[in-house]
Coordinates of C-alpha atoms in Angstrom, one line a residue:
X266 CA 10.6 -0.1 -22.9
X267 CA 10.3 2.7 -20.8
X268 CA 12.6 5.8 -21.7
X269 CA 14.7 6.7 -18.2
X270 CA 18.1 7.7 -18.1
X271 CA 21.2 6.0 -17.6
X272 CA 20.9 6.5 -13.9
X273 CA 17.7 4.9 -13.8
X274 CA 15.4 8.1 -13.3
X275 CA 12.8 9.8 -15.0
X276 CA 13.0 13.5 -15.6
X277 CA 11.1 16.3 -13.6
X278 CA 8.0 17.3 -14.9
X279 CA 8.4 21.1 -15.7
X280 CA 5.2 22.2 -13.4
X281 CA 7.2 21.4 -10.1
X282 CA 8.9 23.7 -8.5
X283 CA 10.4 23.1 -5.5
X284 CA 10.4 27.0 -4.6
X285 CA 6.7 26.1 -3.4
X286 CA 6.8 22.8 -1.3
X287 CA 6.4 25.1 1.8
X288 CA 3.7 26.9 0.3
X289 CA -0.2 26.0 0.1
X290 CA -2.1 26.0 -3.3
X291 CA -4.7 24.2 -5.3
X292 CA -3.5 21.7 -7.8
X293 CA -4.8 22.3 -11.2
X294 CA -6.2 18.8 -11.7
X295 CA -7.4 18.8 -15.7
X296 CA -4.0 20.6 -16.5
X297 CA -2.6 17.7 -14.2
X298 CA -4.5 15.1 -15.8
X299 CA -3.9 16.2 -19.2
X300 CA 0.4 17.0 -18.8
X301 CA 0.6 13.6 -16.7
X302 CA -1.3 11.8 -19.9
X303 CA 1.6 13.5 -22.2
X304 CA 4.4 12.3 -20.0
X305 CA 3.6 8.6 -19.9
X306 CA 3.6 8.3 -23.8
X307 CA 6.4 10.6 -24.0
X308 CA 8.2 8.3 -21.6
X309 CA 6.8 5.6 -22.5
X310 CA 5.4 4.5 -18.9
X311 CA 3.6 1.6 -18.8
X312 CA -0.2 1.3 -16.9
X313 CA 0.5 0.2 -13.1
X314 CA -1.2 -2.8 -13.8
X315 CA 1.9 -4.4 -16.4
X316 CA 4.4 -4.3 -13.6
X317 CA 6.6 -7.1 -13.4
X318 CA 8.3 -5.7 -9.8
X319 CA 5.3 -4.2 -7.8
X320 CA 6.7 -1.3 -5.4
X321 CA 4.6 0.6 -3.2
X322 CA 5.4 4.1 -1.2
X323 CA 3.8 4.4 2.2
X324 CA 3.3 8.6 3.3
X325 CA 2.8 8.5 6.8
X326 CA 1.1 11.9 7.5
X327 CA 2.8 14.5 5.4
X328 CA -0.1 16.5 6.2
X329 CA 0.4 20.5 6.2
X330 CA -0.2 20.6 10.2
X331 CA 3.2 18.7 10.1
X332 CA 5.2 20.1 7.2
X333 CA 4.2 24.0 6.4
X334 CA 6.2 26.5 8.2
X335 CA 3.8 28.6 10.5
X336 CA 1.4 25.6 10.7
X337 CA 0.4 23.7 13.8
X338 CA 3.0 21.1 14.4
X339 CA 5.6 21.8 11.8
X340 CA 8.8 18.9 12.1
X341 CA 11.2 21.5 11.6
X342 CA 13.9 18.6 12.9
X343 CA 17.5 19.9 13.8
X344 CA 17.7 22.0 10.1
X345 CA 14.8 24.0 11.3
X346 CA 13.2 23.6 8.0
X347 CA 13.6 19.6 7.9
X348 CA 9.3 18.9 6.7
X349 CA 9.8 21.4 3.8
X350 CA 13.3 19.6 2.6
X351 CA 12.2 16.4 3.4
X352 CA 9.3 16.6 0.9
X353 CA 11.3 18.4 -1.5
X354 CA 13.1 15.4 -1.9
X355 CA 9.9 13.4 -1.4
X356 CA 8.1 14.9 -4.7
X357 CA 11.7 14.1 -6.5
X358 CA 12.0 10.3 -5.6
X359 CA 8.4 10.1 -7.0
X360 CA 8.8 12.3 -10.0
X361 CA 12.1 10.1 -10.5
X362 CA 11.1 6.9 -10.3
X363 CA 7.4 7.6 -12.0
X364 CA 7.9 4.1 -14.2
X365 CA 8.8 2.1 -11.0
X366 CA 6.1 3.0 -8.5
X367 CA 3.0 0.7 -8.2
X368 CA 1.3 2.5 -5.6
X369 CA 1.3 4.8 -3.3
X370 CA -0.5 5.1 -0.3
X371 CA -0.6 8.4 2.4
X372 CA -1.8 7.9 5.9
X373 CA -3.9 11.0 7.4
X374 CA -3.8 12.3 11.2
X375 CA -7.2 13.2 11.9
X376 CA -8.7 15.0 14.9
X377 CA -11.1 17.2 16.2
X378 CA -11.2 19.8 19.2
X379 CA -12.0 17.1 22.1
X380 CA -9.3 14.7 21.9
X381 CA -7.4 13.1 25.2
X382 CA -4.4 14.9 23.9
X383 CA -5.7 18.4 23.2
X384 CA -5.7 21.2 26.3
X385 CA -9.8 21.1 26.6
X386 CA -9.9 17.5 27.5
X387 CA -8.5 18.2 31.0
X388 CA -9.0 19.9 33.4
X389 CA -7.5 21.3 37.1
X390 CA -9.7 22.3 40.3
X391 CA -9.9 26.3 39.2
X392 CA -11.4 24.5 35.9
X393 CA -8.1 25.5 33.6
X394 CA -6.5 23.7 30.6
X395 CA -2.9 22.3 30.7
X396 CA -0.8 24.0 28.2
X397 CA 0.4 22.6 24.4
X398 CA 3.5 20.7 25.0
X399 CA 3.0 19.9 28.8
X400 CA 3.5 16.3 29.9
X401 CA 0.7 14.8 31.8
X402 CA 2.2 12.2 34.0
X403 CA 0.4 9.0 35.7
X404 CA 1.3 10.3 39.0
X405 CA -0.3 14.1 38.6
X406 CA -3.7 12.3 37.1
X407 CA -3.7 9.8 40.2
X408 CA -3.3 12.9 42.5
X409 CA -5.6 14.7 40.8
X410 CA -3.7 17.5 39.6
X411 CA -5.6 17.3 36.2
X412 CA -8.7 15.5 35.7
X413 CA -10.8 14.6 32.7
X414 CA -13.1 17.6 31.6
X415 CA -17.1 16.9 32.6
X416 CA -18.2 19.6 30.5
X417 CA -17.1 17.5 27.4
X418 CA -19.0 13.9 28.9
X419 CA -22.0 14.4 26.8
X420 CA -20.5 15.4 23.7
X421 CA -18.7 12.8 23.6
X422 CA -21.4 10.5 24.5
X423 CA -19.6 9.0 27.6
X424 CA -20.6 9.7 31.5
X425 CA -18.1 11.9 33.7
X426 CA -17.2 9.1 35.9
X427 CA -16.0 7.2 32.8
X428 CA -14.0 9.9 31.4
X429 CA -12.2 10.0 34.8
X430 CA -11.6 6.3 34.7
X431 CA -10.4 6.2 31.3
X432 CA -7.9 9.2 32.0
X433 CA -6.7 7.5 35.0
X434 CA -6.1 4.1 32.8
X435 CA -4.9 5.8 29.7
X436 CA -1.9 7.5 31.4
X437 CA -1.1 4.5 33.1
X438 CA -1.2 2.1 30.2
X439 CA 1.2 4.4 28.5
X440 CA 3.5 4.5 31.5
X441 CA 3.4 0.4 31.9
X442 CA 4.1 0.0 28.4
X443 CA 7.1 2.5 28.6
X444 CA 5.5 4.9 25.7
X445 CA 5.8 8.8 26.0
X446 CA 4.5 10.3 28.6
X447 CA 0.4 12.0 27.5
X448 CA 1.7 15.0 25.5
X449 CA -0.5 18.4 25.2
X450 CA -0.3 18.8 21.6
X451 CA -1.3 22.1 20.0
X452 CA -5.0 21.8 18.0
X453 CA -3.8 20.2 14.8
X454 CA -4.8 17.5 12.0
X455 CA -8.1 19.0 12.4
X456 CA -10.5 17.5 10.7
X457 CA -12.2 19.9 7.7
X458 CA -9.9 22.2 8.2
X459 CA -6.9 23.2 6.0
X460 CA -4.0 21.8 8.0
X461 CA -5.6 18.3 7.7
X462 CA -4.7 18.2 3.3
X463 CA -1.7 17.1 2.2
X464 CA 0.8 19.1 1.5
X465 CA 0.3 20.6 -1.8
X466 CA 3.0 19.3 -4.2
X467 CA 3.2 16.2 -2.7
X468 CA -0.4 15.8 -3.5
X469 CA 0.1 17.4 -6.8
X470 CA 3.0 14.3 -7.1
X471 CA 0.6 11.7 -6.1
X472 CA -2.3 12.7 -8.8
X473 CA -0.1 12.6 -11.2
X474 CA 1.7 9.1 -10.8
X475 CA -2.1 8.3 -10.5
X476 CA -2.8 9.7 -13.5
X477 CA 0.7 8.5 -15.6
X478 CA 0.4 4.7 -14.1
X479 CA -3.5 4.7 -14.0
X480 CA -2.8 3.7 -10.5
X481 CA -5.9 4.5 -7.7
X482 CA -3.7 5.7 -4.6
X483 CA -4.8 5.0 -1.1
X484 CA -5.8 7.1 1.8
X485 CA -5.7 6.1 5.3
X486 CA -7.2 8.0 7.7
X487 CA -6.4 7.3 11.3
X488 CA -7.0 8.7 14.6
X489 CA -10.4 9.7 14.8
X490 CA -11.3 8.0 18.0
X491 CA -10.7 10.9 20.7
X492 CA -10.0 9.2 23.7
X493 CA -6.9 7.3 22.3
X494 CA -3.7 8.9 20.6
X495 CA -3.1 7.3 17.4
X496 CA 0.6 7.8 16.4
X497 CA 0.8 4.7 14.7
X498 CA -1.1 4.6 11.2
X499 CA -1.4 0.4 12.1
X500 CA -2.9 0.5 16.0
X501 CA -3.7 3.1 18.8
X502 CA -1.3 3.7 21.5
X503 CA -4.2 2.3 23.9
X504 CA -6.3 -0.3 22.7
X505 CA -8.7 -0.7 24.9
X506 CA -10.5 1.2 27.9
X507 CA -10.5 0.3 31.5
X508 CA -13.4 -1.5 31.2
X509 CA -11.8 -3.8 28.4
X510 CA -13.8 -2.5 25.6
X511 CA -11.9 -1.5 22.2
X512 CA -11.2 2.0 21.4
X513 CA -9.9 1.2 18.0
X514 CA -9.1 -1.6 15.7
X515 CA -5.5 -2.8 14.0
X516 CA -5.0 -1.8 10.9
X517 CA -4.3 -4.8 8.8
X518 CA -3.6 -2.7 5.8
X519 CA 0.1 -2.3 5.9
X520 CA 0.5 -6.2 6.1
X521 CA -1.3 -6.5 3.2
X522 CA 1.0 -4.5 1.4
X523 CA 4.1 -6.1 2.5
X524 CA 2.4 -9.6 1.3
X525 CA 1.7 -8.2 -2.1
X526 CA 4.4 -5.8 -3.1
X527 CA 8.3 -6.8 -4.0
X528 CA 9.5 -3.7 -2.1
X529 CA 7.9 -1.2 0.2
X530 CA 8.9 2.3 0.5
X531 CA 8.1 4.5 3.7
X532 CA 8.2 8.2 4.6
X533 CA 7.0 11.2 6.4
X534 CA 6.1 12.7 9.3
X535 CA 7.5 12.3 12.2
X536 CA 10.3 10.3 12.3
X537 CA 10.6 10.5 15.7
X538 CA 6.8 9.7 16.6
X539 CA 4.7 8.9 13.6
X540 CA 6.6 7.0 11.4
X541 CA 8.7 5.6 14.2
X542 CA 5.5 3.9 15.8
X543 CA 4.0 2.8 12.4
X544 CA 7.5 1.0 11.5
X545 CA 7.4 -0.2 15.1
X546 CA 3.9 -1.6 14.7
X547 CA 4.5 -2.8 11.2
X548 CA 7.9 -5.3 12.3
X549 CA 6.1 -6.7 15.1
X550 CA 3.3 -7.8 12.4
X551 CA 6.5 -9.3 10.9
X552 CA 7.9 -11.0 13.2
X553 CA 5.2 -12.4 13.9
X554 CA 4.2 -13.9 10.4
X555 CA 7.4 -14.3 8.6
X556 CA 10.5 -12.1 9.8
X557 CA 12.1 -12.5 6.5
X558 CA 9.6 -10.2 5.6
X559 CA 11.1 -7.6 7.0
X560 CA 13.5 -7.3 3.9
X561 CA 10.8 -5.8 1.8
X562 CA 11.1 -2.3 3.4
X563 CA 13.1 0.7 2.9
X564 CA 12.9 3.2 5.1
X565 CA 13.6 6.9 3.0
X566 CA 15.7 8.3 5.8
X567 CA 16.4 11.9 3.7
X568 CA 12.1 12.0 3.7
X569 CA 11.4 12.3 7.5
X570 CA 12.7 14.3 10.6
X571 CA 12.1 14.0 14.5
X572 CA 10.4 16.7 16.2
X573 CA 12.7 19.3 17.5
X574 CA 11.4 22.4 19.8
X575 CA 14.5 24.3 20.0
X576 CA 15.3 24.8 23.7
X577 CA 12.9 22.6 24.6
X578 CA 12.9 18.7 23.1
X579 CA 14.7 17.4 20.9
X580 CA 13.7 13.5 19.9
X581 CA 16.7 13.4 17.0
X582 CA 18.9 10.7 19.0
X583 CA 15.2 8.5 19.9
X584 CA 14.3 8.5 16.4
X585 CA 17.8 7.5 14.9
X586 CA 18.2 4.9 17.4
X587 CA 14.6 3.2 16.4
X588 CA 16.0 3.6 13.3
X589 CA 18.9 1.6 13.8
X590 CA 17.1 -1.2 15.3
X591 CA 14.6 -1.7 12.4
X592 CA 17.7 -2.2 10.3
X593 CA 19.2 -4.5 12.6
X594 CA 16.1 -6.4 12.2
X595 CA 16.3 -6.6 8.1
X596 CA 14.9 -3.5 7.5
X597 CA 16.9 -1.3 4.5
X598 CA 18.0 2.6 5.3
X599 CA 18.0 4.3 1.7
X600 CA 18.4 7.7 0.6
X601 CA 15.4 9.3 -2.3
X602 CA 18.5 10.3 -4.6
X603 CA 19.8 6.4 -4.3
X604 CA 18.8 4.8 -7.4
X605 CA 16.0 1.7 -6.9
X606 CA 18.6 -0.7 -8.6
X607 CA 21.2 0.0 -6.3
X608 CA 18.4 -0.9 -3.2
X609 CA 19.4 -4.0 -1.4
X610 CA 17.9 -7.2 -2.9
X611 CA 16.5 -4.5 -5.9
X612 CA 19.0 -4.6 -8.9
X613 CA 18.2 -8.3 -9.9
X614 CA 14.4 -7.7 -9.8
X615 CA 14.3 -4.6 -11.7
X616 CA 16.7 -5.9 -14.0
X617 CA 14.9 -9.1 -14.5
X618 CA 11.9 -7.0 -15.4
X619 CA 13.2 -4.8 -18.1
X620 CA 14.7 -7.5 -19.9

């Protein structure tokens, strides 16, 4: 039987040290592999495989572009310092609940330099580049005010005249639909580079459930198609191009995972964007095949934060309010330090499998 406490968790391994979420490093894998191999017999964790209640966690982008201080995009939320706490919590829940956790699975925003949403895909009539954080509206593109950038047509392998008629279509797809206005986002995510890894000791975390459960975790890259934002790790914000050809495909993944596990877990980066538009995504597919379904999922609120530009945005009040609805539609709001048995629909399962 495996050897938790009375409250249901496991103890922290002694290598983590929550001084150093924040922080960038390389993870010493063999000393990993070797401490992680200790802890299960020590514990007395059982191979993923034996589980009688299967539980997956979902990491949507906890990337260091989103959750290192100084780094591209970093969700410093209303705290100013809400990615770093929010993953210090993150590497506890796993750490806790190291016994209990099938699989996980992280989701990875990946980019490179041309991208509809970075500065050097448009372009005015003196030939400069909108700014990081300006909104491109469907109105300024129709009048011209910024235009697709030829220079980039045969990198991209595309004719000027379609990149023009895809701008033009893009920004007014996302204003039909009523999605956020085109946003200028700083170079981030990029792919190769060093802000595009996970953060440190959440990666550290998921190697070593790996290693403990002998558990293969997933990794989802999304995003790569540049003439589409990708916020969503299930579907692109645009689907297809004004000529009705696909940009990118649905992600059937997350389904899956819903059909095969007992519970699913779900954090990261952003609430407000992010995560908000995978959950989105992710209850539609529900609805769609069985809205009971949605009963399965269990949204970490204390492991995610909406972007917040002091002075400038704040999406706190859009992100709690998608919040509220997915729980209005069956969806469960926990807390990391919660323990799994006291998770709606959780106790009898769990209990049912220690017995």
């Amino acid at each position: 039987m495996d050897n938790y406490n009375q409250m249901g968790a496991y103890p922290i391994p002694r290598h983590y040290d929550p001084a150093r979420v924040g922080e960038v490093w390389r993870t010493p894998y063999q000393e990993r592999f070797e401490q992680a191999q200790a802890w299960a017999r020590q514990h007395g964790i059982q191979p993923a495989g034996r589980d009688r209640v299967k539980i997956a966690l979902i990491l949507v982008d906890v990337q260091n572009t989103f959750c290192i201080p100084e780094y591209e995009l970093f969700v410093g939320g209303r705290s100013g310092m809400g990615a770093v706490e929010d993953n210090q919590r993150l590497c506890e829940f796993i750490y806790h609940n190291l016994g209990k956790l099938t699989h996980i699975m992280a989701t990875m925003d990946t980019h490179q330099v041309a991208h509809i949403f970075h500065s050097i895909f448009l372009v005015n009539e003196k030939g400069e580049h909108p700014a990081p954080m300006s909104l491109i509206s469907a109105e300024e593109v129709r009048q011209g005010r910024w235009r697709f950038n030829p220079d980039l047509a045969e990198g991209l392998g595309v004719e000027a005249e379609y990149g023009q008629k895809h701008l033009v279509h893009y920004v007014e797809e996302l204003e039909k639909r009523g999605k956020y206005a085109l946003t200028i986002w700083p170079y981030h995510a990029m792919l190769g580079g060093i802000g595009h890894a996970l953060v440190s000791a959440v990666e550290e975390a998921i190697f070593f459930h790996s290693v403990a459960r002998s558990s293969q975790p997933g990794f989802d890259v999304k995003g790569r198609n540049p003439l589409t934002e990708h916020y969503s790790a299930i579907q692109p914000e645009v689907m297809v191009d004004a000529e009705g050809e696909p940009l990118a495909g649905k992600n059937e993944r997350f389904m899956q995972v819903v059909g095969e596990y007992d519970a699913v877990a779900l954090a990261g980066q952003a609430k407000s964007h992010c995560v908000s538009w995978t959950v989105e995504d992710l209850l539609e597919d529900i609805r769609k095949k069985d809205p009971s379904l949605a009963r399965k999922v269990y949204l970490l609120e204390d492991c995610t934060s909406a972007v917040v530009v002091p002075e400038v945005v704040d999406y706190s009040e859009q992100a709690d309010e998608a919040f509220r609805r997915f729980a209005e539609a069956g969806m469960h709001l926990v807390r990391s330090s919660d323990p799994l048995e006291s998770w709606p629909g959780m106790q009898a399962k769990l209990a049912a499998a220690r017995s």
